[in-house]
Every structure is written in structure tokens, then in C-alpha cells.
Short mmCIF file of C-alpha atoms in Angstrom, two decimals:
data_model
loop_
_atom_site.label_atom_id
_atom_site.label_comp_id
_atom_site.label_asym_id
_atom_site.label_seq_id
_atom_site.Cartn_x
_atom_site.Cartn_y
_atom_site.Cartn_z
CA MET A 1 -10.00 -0.04 13.99
CA THR A 2 -8.97 2.16 16.89
CA SER A 3 -6.65 5.13 16.61
CA LEU A 4 -4.03 3.16 18.55
CA GLU A 5 -4.23 0.35 15.98
CA VAL A 6 -3.93 2.86 13.13
CA ASP A 7 -0.89 4.41 14.86
CA TRP A 8 0.67 0.96 15.22
CA LEU A 9 0.03 0.10 11.56
CA LEU A 10 1.38 3.42 10.26
CA GLY A 11 4.40 3.03 12.54
CA ARG A 12 5.40 -0.26 10.92
CA ARG A 13 8.41 -0.14 8.64
CA TRP A 14 7.55 1.16 5.15
CA THR A 15 3.83 1.69 5.80
CA ALA A 16 3.92 5.47 6.25
CA ARG A 17 6.19 5.83 3.20
CA ILE A 18 3.81 3.74 1.08
CA VAL A 19 0.85 5.87 2.16
CA MET A 20 2.76 9.11 1.53
CA VAL A 21 3.76 8.01 -1.98
CA MET A 22 0.17 7.04 -2.75
CA LEU A 23 -1.08 10.42 -1.54
CA GLU A 24 1.53 12.18 -3.68
CA HIS A 25 0.01 10.38 -6.69
CA ASP A 26 -3.63 11.29 -5.96
CA GLY A 27 -4.18 8.03 -4.06
CA THR A 28 -4.20 5.59 -7.00
CA MET A 29 -1.17 3.62 -8.10
CA ARG A 30 -0.38 0.33 -9.71
CA PHE A 31 1.64 -2.20 -7.73
CA THR A 32 4.68 -1.81 -10.01
CA GLU A 33 4.47 1.98 -9.71
CA LEU A 34 4.63 1.67 -5.93
CA ILE A 35 7.64 -0.65 -6.14
CA ASP A 36 9.43 1.84 -8.40
CA ALA A 37 8.49 4.82 -6.21
CA VAL A 38 9.80 3.33 -2.95
CA PRO A 39 13.44 2.27 -3.46
CA GLY A 40 14.49 -0.67 -1.28
CA LEU A 41 10.96 -1.97 -0.74
CA SER A 42 10.54 -5.63 -1.72
CA LYS A 43 7.48 -6.96 -3.54
CA ARG A 44 6.79 -9.33 -0.65
CA LEU A 45 6.83 -6.54 1.92
CA LEU A 46 4.73 -4.24 -0.26
CA THR A 47 2.16 -7.01 -0.66
CA GLU A 48 2.13 -7.54 3.12
CA ARG A 49 1.72 -3.84 3.91
CA LEU A 50 -0.98 -3.29 1.29
CA THR A 51 -2.90 -6.28 2.66
CA GLU A 52 -2.67 -4.81 6.17
CA LEU A 53 -3.83 -1.40 4.93
CA GLU A 54 -6.69 -3.00 3.00
CA THR A 55 -7.76 -5.07 6.02
CA ALA A 56 -7.73 -1.87 8.12
CA GLY A 57 -9.94 -0.16 5.54
CA LEU A 58 -7.29 2.44 4.69
CA VAL A 59 -6.81 1.41 1.05
CA ASP A 60 -8.95 -0.35 -1.53
CA ARG A 61 -7.72 -2.71 -4.19
CA HIS A 62 -9.17 -2.46 -7.66
CA VAL A 63 -8.50 -4.97 -10.42
CA PRO A 64 -9.61 -3.70 -13.85
CA GLN A 65 -11.48 -6.26 -15.95
CA SER A 66 -8.93 -6.08 -18.77
CA ASP A 67 -5.92 -6.37 -16.49
CA GLN A 68 -4.58 -9.06 -14.18
CA SER A 69 -2.35 -6.69 -12.21
CA PRO A 70 -4.11 -5.14 -9.14
CA SER A 71 -3.74 -1.50 -8.24
CA ALA A 72 -4.16 0.08 -4.83
CA THR A 73 -6.24 3.18 -4.17
CA HIS A 74 -6.48 5.46 -1.18
#
């Protein structure tokens, strides 16, 4: 991914805020924690943005064996 593509992705609505919140929490958060930490952000939009960040290689998703709820990591 080029720096221009990263700039475009981070410039999308909510993306920079999601990344900042994750960084404030040492880079690892559960989906529900992210929803609670970013007021006004819908689950659908969070899912979309996390998928874009994961596709870009900026976040990783980890699903613990004992849990069905994925968490995102920076």
C-alpha cells in the first residue's frame, strides 16, 4: 500500500479516531470496547473500517480459541 493510499484510508470518516483509540489502549481492543470508546460509531461502520485497516495490513484480527468475538490489534 502506498503512502497516498494510507493517507486516503486514514482520512476516511472514523478511521483516524478508531486508530487513535486503539493506540491509546496499547493497540489491542475487543470489538465491543471499540464501539463503547467511539461514541456515535455504528457496528456496521466499525466492521467496515476494521476490514479496510486489516486489508491494508494496519491492524490484525485475533480470535481467541475460547471466544467467538474477534478483537482487533495494532
